PDB file of C-alpha atoms and ligand atoms in Angstrom:
ATOM      1  CA  MET R   1       4.307  97.418  96.382  1.00  0.00           C
ATOM      2  CA  VAL R   2       8.016  97.725  96.543  1.00  0.00           C
ATOM      3  CA  LYS R   3       9.071  97.954 100.440  1.00  0.00           C
ATOM      4  CA  ILE R   4      11.782 100.972 100.570  1.00  0.00           C
ATOM      5  CA  ALA R   5      14.274 100.557 103.882  1.00  0.00           C
ATOM      6  CA  VAL R   6      16.514 104.210 103.945  1.00  0.00           C
ATOM      7  CA  MET R   7      20.091 104.016 105.366  1.00  0.00           C
ATOM      8  CA  VAL R   8      20.599 107.358 107.289  1.00  0.00           C
ATOM      9  CA  SER R   9      23.485 108.447 109.400  1.00  0.00           C
ATOM     10  CA  GLY R  10      22.789 111.994 110.635  1.00  0.00           C
ATOM     11  CA  GLY R  11      20.169 114.518 110.336  1.00  0.00           C
ATOM     12  CA  GLY R  12      17.736 112.844 107.872  1.00  0.00           C
ATOM     13  CA  THR R  13      16.783 115.604 105.818  1.00  0.00           C
ATOM     14  CA  ASN R  14      16.727 113.261 102.512  1.00  0.00           C
ATOM     15  CA  LEU R  15      14.315 110.779 104.706  1.00  0.00           C
ATOM     16  CA  GLN R  16      12.330 113.855 105.540  1.00  0.00           C
ATOM     17  CA  ALA R  17      11.734 114.697 101.581  1.00  0.00           C
ATOM     18  CA  LEU R  18      10.818 110.928 100.873  1.00  0.00           C
ATOM     19  CA  ILE R  19       8.333 110.902 104.043  1.00  0.00           C
ATOM     20  CA  ASP R  20       6.746 114.103 102.709  1.00  0.00           C
ATOM     21  CA  ALA R  21       6.389 112.516  99.149  1.00  0.00           C
ATOM     22  CA  GLU R  22       4.983 109.558 100.374  1.00  0.00           C
ATOM     23  CA  THR R  23       2.595 111.890 102.539  1.00  0.00           C
ATOM     24  CA  ARG R  24       1.524 113.690  99.054  1.00  0.00           C
ATOM     25  CA  GLY R  25       0.923 110.562  97.477  1.00  0.00           C
ATOM     26  CA  GLU R  26       4.381 111.082  95.192  1.00  0.00           C
ATOM     27  CA  LEU R  27       6.502 107.768  96.235  1.00  0.00           C
ATOM     28  CA  ILE R  28       3.953 105.747  93.315  1.00  0.00           C
ATOM     29  CA  ASN R  29       4.147 102.009  94.305  1.00  0.00           C
ATOM     30  CA  GLY R  30       6.491 102.542  96.939  1.00  0.00           C
ATOM     31  CA  GLU R  31       6.277 102.120 100.734  1.00  0.00           C
ATOM     32  CA  LEU R  32       8.875 103.422 103.305  1.00  0.00           C
ATOM     33  CA  SER R  33       9.122 100.502 105.438  1.00  0.00           C
ATOM     34  CA  ALA R  34      12.341 100.835 107.580  1.00  0.00           C
ATOM     35  CA  VAL R  35      14.989 103.281 108.510  1.00  0.00           C
ATOM     36  CA  ILE R  36      18.119 101.853 109.365  1.00  0.00           C
ATOM     37  CA  SER R  37      20.456 103.930 111.044  1.00  0.00           C
ATOM     38  CA  SER R  38      24.813 103.379 111.597  1.00  0.00           C
ATOM     39  CA  ASP R  39      24.078 106.125 114.604  1.00  0.00           C
ATOM     40  CA  PRO R  40      21.867 105.204 117.516  1.00  0.00           C
ATOM     41  CA  ASP R  41      21.421 109.595 118.079  1.00  0.00           C
ATOM     42  CA  ALA R  42      20.971 110.212 114.492  1.00  0.00           C
ATOM     43  CA  TYR R  43      18.261 112.802 114.299  1.00  0.00           C
ATOM     44  CA  ALA R  44      16.772 111.060 111.192  1.00  0.00           C
ATOM     45  CA  LEU R  45      15.539 108.205 113.829  1.00  0.00           C
ATOM     46  CA  GLU R  46      13.615 110.742 115.471  1.00  0.00           C
ATOM     47  CA  ARG R  47      11.907 112.057 111.913  1.00  0.00           C
ATOM     48  CA  ALA R  48      11.490 107.908 111.187  1.00  0.00           C
ATOM     49  CA  LYS R  49       9.392 107.477 114.520  1.00  0.00           C
ATOM     50  CA  CYS R  50       6.911 110.789 114.240  1.00  0.00           C
ATOM     51  CA  ALA R  51       6.415 109.125 110.591  1.00  0.00           C
ATOM     52  CA  PHE R  52       5.737 105.873 112.418  1.00  0.00           C
ATOM     53  CA  ILE R  53       8.285 104.401 110.521  1.00  0.00           C
ATOM     54  CA  PRO R  54      10.341 101.315 112.078  1.00  0.00           C
ATOM     55  CA  GLY R  55      13.618 102.424 112.902  1.00  0.00           C
ATOM     56  CA  TYR R  56      16.463 100.025 113.562  1.00  0.00           C
ATOM     57  CA  VAL R  57      20.167 100.542 114.386  1.00  0.00           C
ATOM     58  CA  LEU R  58      23.259  98.874 113.128  1.00  0.00           C
ATOM     59  CA  ARG R  59      26.609 100.195 114.498  1.00  0.00           C
ATOM     60  CA  ARG R  60      29.673  99.575 111.884  1.00  0.00           C
ATOM     61  CA  ARG R  61      31.859  99.575 115.028  1.00  0.00           C
ATOM     62  CA  ASP R  62      29.920  96.969 117.063  1.00  0.00           C
ATOM     63  CA  PHE R  63      31.238  94.344 114.031  1.00  0.00           C
ATOM     64  CA  ASP R  64      34.798  93.704 112.972  1.00  0.00           C
ATOM     65  CA  SER R  65      34.849  93.739 109.471  1.00  0.00           C
ATOM     66  CA  THR R  66      32.886  95.593 106.464  1.00  0.00           C
ATOM     67  CA  GLU R  67      32.069  92.087 105.468  1.00  0.00           C
ATOM     68  CA  SER R  68      30.608  91.073 108.696  1.00  0.00           C
ATOM     69  CA  TYR R  69      28.559  93.935 108.831  1.00  0.00           C
ATOM     70  CA  GLY R  70      27.164  93.673 105.326  1.00  0.00           C
ATOM     71  CA  GLU R  71      26.240  90.416 106.407  1.00  0.00           C
ATOM     72  CA  ALA R  72      24.113  91.726 109.385  1.00  0.00           C
ATOM     73  CA  LEU R  73      22.763  94.395 107.240  1.00  0.00           C
ATOM     74  CA  ALA R  74      21.698  91.924 104.332  1.00  0.00           C
ATOM     75  CA  GLU R  75      19.973  89.449 106.575  1.00  0.00           C
ATOM     76  CA  MET R  76      17.767  92.367 108.133  1.00  0.00           C
ATOM     77  CA  LEU R  77      16.485  93.368 104.605  1.00  0.00           C
ATOM     78  CA  GLU R  78      16.185  89.960 103.724  1.00  0.00           C
ATOM     79  CA  GLN R  79      13.684  89.501 106.910  1.00  0.00           C
ATOM     80  CA  LEU R  80      12.058  92.982 106.152  1.00  0.00           C
ATOM     81  CA  ASP R  81      11.118  91.439 102.709  1.00  0.00           C
ATOM     82  CA  ILE R  82      13.173  95.199 101.016  1.00  0.00           C
ATOM     83  CA  GLY R  83      12.951  95.298  97.582  1.00  0.00           C
ATOM     84  CA  LEU R  84      14.813  98.764  97.663  1.00  0.00           C
ATOM     85  CA  VAL R  85      17.408 100.548  99.292  1.00  0.00           C
ATOM     86  CA  VAL R  86      17.992 104.177  99.768  1.00  0.00           C
ATOM     87  CA  LEU R  87      21.283 105.314 100.707  1.00  0.00           C
ATOM     88  CA  ALA R  88      20.311 108.966 102.109  1.00  0.00           C
ATOM     89  CA  GLY R  89      23.153 110.619 104.060  1.00  0.00           C
ATOM     90  CA  PHE R  90      24.877 106.946 105.085  1.00  0.00           C
ATOM     91  CA  MET R  91      28.277 107.545 106.036  1.00  0.00           C
ATOM     92  CA  THR R  92      29.293 103.452 106.201  1.00  0.00           C
ATOM     93  CA  VAL R  93      31.116 102.273 102.986  1.00  0.00           C
ATOM     94  CA  LEU R  94      29.439  98.889 102.093  1.00  0.00           C
ATOM     95  CA  SER R  95      31.401  95.974 101.242  1.00  0.00           C
ATOM     96  CA  PRO R  96      31.993  94.391  97.883  1.00  0.00           C
ATOM     97  CA  ALA R  97      29.659  91.240  98.793  1.00  0.00           C
ATOM     98  CA  PHE R  98      26.638  93.562  99.924  1.00  0.00           C
ATOM     99  CA  CYS R  99      27.089  95.394  96.637  1.00  0.00           C
ATOM    100  CA  ARG R 100      26.253  92.950  94.314  1.00  0.00           C
ATOM    101  CA  ARG R 101      23.922  90.796  96.479  1.00  0.00           C
ATOM    102  CA  PHE R 102      21.572  93.834  96.470  1.00  0.00           C
ATOM    103  CA  GLU R 103      22.918  94.866  93.231  1.00  0.00           C
ATOM    104  CA  GLY R 104      20.278  97.161  90.998  1.00  0.00           C
ATOM    105  CA  ARG R 105      18.388  97.824  93.943  1.00  0.00           C
ATOM    106  CA  ILE R 106      20.496 100.351  95.878  1.00  0.00           C
ATOM    107  CA  LEU R 107      20.086 103.861  95.160  1.00  0.00           C
ATOM    108  CA  ASN R 108      22.344 107.019  96.861  1.00  0.00           C
ATOM    109  CA  ILE R 109      22.124 110.167  96.518  1.00  0.00           C
ATOM    110  CA  HIS R 110      25.442 112.606  96.507  1.00  0.00           C
ATOM    111  CA  PRO R 111      25.464 115.953  97.068  1.00  0.00           C
ATOM    112  CA  SER R 112      28.033 116.912  93.650  1.00  0.00           C
ATOM    113  CA  LEU R 113      27.725 116.650  90.200  1.00  0.00           C
ATOM    114  CA  ILE R 114      29.239 112.788  89.520  1.00  0.00           C
ATOM    115  CA  PRO R 115      32.186 112.632  88.426  1.00  0.00           C
ATOM    116  CA  SER R 116      33.139 115.398  89.825  1.00  0.00           C
ATOM    117  CA  PHE R 117      33.935 115.548  93.555  1.00  0.00           C
ATOM    118  CA  CYS R 118      33.086 111.972  94.611  1.00  0.00           C
ATOM    119  CA  GLY R 119      34.782 108.597  95.706  1.00  0.00           C
ATOM    120  CA  PRO R 120      36.513 108.073  99.020  1.00  0.00           C
ATOM    121  CA  GLY R 121      36.637 110.928 101.494  1.00  0.00           C
ATOM    122  CA  PHE R 122      34.110 113.091  99.407  1.00  0.00           C
ATOM    123  CA  TYR R 123      30.909 113.196 101.842  1.00  0.00           C
ATOM    124  CA  GLY R 124      28.562 115.752 103.467  1.00  0.00           C
ATOM    125  CA  LEU R 125      30.306 119.272 103.685  1.00  0.00           C
ATOM    126  CA  HIS R 126      33.547 118.246 102.517  1.00  0.00           C
ATOM    127  CA  VAL R 127      31.934 117.551  99.048  1.00  0.00           C
ATOM    128  CA  HIS R 128      31.056 121.109  98.990  1.00  0.00           C
ATOM    129  CA  GLU R 129      34.420 122.578 100.859  1.00  0.00           C
ATOM    130  CA  ALA R 130      36.485 121.061  97.281  1.00  0.00           C
ATOM    131  CA  ALA R 131      33.768 122.455  95.187  1.00  0.00           C
ATOM    132  CA  LEU R 132      34.544 126.027  96.210  1.00  0.00           C
ATOM    133  CA  ALA R 133      38.582 125.026  96.551  1.00  0.00           C
ATOM    134  CA  LYS R 134      38.257 124.280  93.072  1.00  0.00           C
ATOM    135  CA  GLY R 135      36.034 127.826  91.900  1.00  0.00           C
ATOM    136  CA  VAL R 136      33.166 125.812  89.994  1.00  0.00           C
ATOM    137  CA  LYS R 137      30.235 127.904  89.284  1.00  0.00           C
ATOM    138  CA  VAL R 138      28.471 125.064  88.735  1.00  0.00           C
ATOM    139  CA  THR R 139      27.569 122.230  91.175  1.00  0.00           C
ATOM    140  CA  GLY R 140      24.441 120.146  92.064  1.00  0.00           C
ATOM    141  CA  ALA R 141      23.303 116.706  92.973  1.00  0.00           C
ATOM    142  CA  THR R 142      23.213 113.314  91.458  1.00  0.00           C
ATOM    143  CA  VAL R 143      21.044 110.136  92.399  1.00  0.00           C
ATOM    144  CA  HIS R 144      22.984 106.787  91.319  1.00  0.00           C
ATOM    145  CA  PHE R 145      23.105 103.042  91.608  1.00  0.00           C
ATOM    146  CA  VAL R 146      25.607 101.782  93.659  1.00  0.00           C
ATOM    147  CA  SER R 147      28.048  99.396  92.667  1.00  0.00           C
ATOM    148  CA  GLU R 148      31.736  98.134  94.159  1.00  0.00           C
ATOM    149  CA  ILE R 149      33.374 101.336  93.550  1.00  0.00           C
ATOM    150  CA  VAL R 150      32.337 104.287  95.574  1.00  0.00           C
ATOM    151  CA  ASP R 151      30.294 106.947  93.649  1.00  0.00           C
ATOM    152  CA  GLY R 152      30.600 104.570  90.740  1.00  0.00           C
ATOM    153  CA  GLY R 153      27.192 103.134  89.872  1.00  0.00           C
ATOM    154  CA  ALA R 154      25.181 104.138  87.053  1.00  0.00           C
ATOM    155  CA  ILE R 155      23.816 107.901  87.323  1.00  0.00           C
ATOM    156  CA  VAL R 156      19.799 108.045  87.525  1.00  0.00           C
ATOM    157  CA  LEU R 157      18.762 111.832  87.835  1.00  0.00           C
ATOM    158  CA  GLN R 158      21.370 114.997  88.074  1.00  0.00           C
ATOM    159  CA  LYS R 159      20.243 118.585  88.712  1.00  0.00           C
ATOM    160  CA  ALA R 160      22.573 121.632  88.605  1.00  0.00           C
ATOM    161  CA  VAL R 161      22.725 124.379  90.936  1.00  0.00           C
ATOM    162  CA  GLY R 162      24.543 127.374  90.798  1.00  0.00           C
ATOM    163  CA  VAL R 163      27.415 128.611  93.131  1.00  0.00           C
ATOM    164  CA  GLN R 164      27.065 132.459  94.495  1.00  0.00           C
ATOM    165  CA  PRO R 165      29.883 134.958  95.266  1.00  0.00           C
ATOM    166  CA  GLY R 166      30.418 134.470  99.225  1.00  0.00           C
ATOM    167  CA  ASP R 167      28.924 130.864  99.283  1.00  0.00           C
ATOM    168  CA  THR R 168      30.457 129.432 102.317  1.00  0.00           C
ATOM    169  CA  PRO R 169      30.201 125.355 102.481  1.00  0.00           C
ATOM    170  CA  GLU R 170      27.075 125.433 104.901  1.00  0.00           C
ATOM    171  CA  THR R 171      25.291 128.151 102.184  1.00  0.00           C
ATOM    172  CA  LEU R 172      25.964 125.801  99.184  1.00  0.00           C
ATOM    173  CA  GLN R 173      25.122 122.657 101.140  1.00  0.00           C
ATOM    174  CA  ARG R 174      21.738 123.864 102.004  1.00  0.00           C
ATOM    175  CA  ARG R 175      21.196 125.099  98.126  1.00  0.00           C
ATOM    176  CA  VAL R 176      21.989 121.768  96.893  1.00  0.00           C
ATOM    177  CA  MET R 177      19.716 120.183  99.337  1.00  0.00           C
ATOM    178  CA  GLU R 178      16.668 122.720  98.907  1.00  0.00           C
ATOM    179  CA  GLN R 179      17.237 123.066  95.251  1.00  0.00           C
ATOM    180  CA  ALA R 180      18.032 119.374  93.941  1.00  0.00           C
ATOM    181  CA  GLU R 181      18.666 116.896  96.458  1.00  0.00           C
ATOM    182  CA  TRP R 182      14.951 116.856  97.883  1.00  0.00           C
ATOM    183  CA  GLN R 183      13.808 117.098  94.527  1.00  0.00           C
ATOM    184  CA  LEU R 184      15.571 114.301  92.933  1.00  0.00           C
ATOM    185  CA  LEU R 185      15.714 111.499  95.412  1.00  0.00           C
ATOM    186  CA  PRO R 186      12.192 111.377  95.504  1.00  0.00           C
ATOM    187  CA  ARG R 187      11.604 111.364  92.012  1.00  0.00           C
ATOM    188  CA  ALA R 188      13.910 108.891  91.503  1.00  0.00           C
ATOM    189  CA  VAL R 189      12.511 106.322  94.151  1.00  0.00           C
ATOM    190  CA  SER R 190       9.363 106.887  92.546  1.00  0.00           C
ATOM    191  CA  LEU R 191      10.635 105.655  89.332  1.00  0.00           C
ATOM    192  CA  PHE R 192      12.476 103.021  90.693  1.00  0.00           C
ATOM    193  CA  CYS R 193       9.273 101.591  92.529  1.00  0.00           C
ATOM    194  CA  GLU R 194       6.628 102.439  89.171  1.00  0.00           C
ATOM    195  CA  GLY R 195       9.465 100.184  87.408  1.00  0.00           C
ATOM    196  CA  ARG R 196      10.932 102.616  85.020  1.00  0.00           C
ATOM    197  CA  LEU R 197      14.597 102.526  85.704  1.00  0.00           C
ATOM    198  CA  LYS R 198      16.024  99.989  83.157  1.00  0.00           C
ATOM    199  CA  LEU R 199      19.751  99.381  84.237  1.00  0.00           C
ATOM    200  CA  GLU R 200      21.915  99.114  80.565  1.00  0.00           C
ATOM    201  CA  GLY R 201      25.439  98.578  81.323  1.00  0.00           C
ATOM    202  CA  GLU R 202      27.249 101.660  83.349  1.00  0.00           C
ATOM    203  CA  THR R 203      23.861 103.658  82.497  1.00  0.00           C
ATOM    204  CA  VAL R 204      20.327 103.984  83.283  1.00  0.00           C
ATOM    205  CA  ARG R 205      17.466 104.433  80.576  1.00  0.00           C
ATOM    206  CA  ILE R 206      14.310 105.992  82.061  1.00  0.00           C
ATOM    207  CA  LEU R 207      10.970 104.143  80.295  1.00  0.00           C
ATOM    208  CA  ASP R 208       8.204 106.552  79.733  1.00  0.00           C
ATOM    209  CA  ARG R 209       6.016 103.453  80.648  1.00  0.00           C
ATOM    210  CA  PRO R 210       7.015 100.584  82.974  1.00  0.00           C
ATOM    211  CA  GLY R 211       8.194  97.425  80.978  1.00  0.00           C
ATOM    212  CA  GLU R 212       8.867  99.089  77.947  1.00  0.00           C
TER     213      GLU R 212
HETATM  214  C1  GAR H 301      23.423 114.903 102.234  1.00  0.00           C
HETATM  215  O1  GAR H 301      24.167 116.075 101.606  1.00  0.00           O
HETATM  216  C2  GAR H 301      23.672 113.828 101.255  1.00  0.00           C
HETATM  217  O2  GAR H 301      23.863 113.894 100.178  1.00  0.00           O
HETATM  218  C3  GAR H 301      24.981 113.504 101.751  1.00  0.00           C
HETATM  219  O3  GAR H 301      25.161 113.838 102.806  1.00  0.00           O
HETATM  220  C4  GAR H 301      24.190 114.342 103.664  1.00  0.00           C
HETATM  221  C5  GAR H 301      23.381 114.114 104.116  1.00  0.00           C
HETATM  222  O4  GAR H 301      22.429 114.973 104.654  1.00  0.00           O
HETATM  223  N1  GAR H 301      25.904 112.185 101.481  1.00  0.00           N
HETATM  224  C6  GAR H 301      27.126 111.814 100.896  1.00  0.00           C
HETATM  225  O5  GAR H 301      28.093 113.261 101.022  1.00  0.00           O
HETATM  226  C7  GAR H 301      26.997 110.507 100.310  1.00  0.00           C
HETATM  227  N2  GAR H 301      28.427 110.487  99.606  1.00  0.00           N
HETATM  228  P1  GAR H 301      20.791 114.504 105.505  1.00  0.00           P
HETATM  229  O6  GAR H 301      21.278 113.304 106.583  1.00  0.00           O
HETATM  230  O7  GAR H 301      20.155 115.680 105.703  1.00  0.00           O
HETATM  231  O8  GAR H 301      19.788 113.567 104.293  1.00  0.00           O
END
């Protein structure tokens, strides 16, 4: 079994999608083992509690640098014997050293079709505001491996979602979550735990069977 830690900062609807997938037996060879929040008041911690998953809080402001935050996080993950780190609405940028230490073992969900509307400053509702300001007719979500470059790691899964006339950032965010994020994230996590994601340089190959 791959022990999974989910990193959160807010509402945790993507965490909930993972919990529901695990309940349905859809996280093959994976076990949600820890939820780590950057915010003690995040509703995601409530969701973890209801699902009997141990919750932890690690606040960025309790550390004087991104590096020391990354070191504390790495220690916690290693003590818990975590095999996969999932960033599910985690709003703190991780240090390059942390990203290197866990290379190939961190997945992130981003609410756009990367490489559109991503990188520093593009998070949460801002992503959908930017998509609407640009007038795109199609947007979506991406699950990717995390590298030292913000939103720059190898793409695992993507799904397109149509923009509708009269959309607000809020209505678009909700549709992208419902139609893309909540499906993609559990699927990508399961593929990882099944050993079916193969990193080949800048890209990911999805194997029909593990170890092919
Ligand atoms: C989600 O839309 C997620 O894709 C986004 O924040 C939201 C968190 O919602 N993440 C980013 O923008 C990361 N750059 P949730 O707490 O309900 O899962």
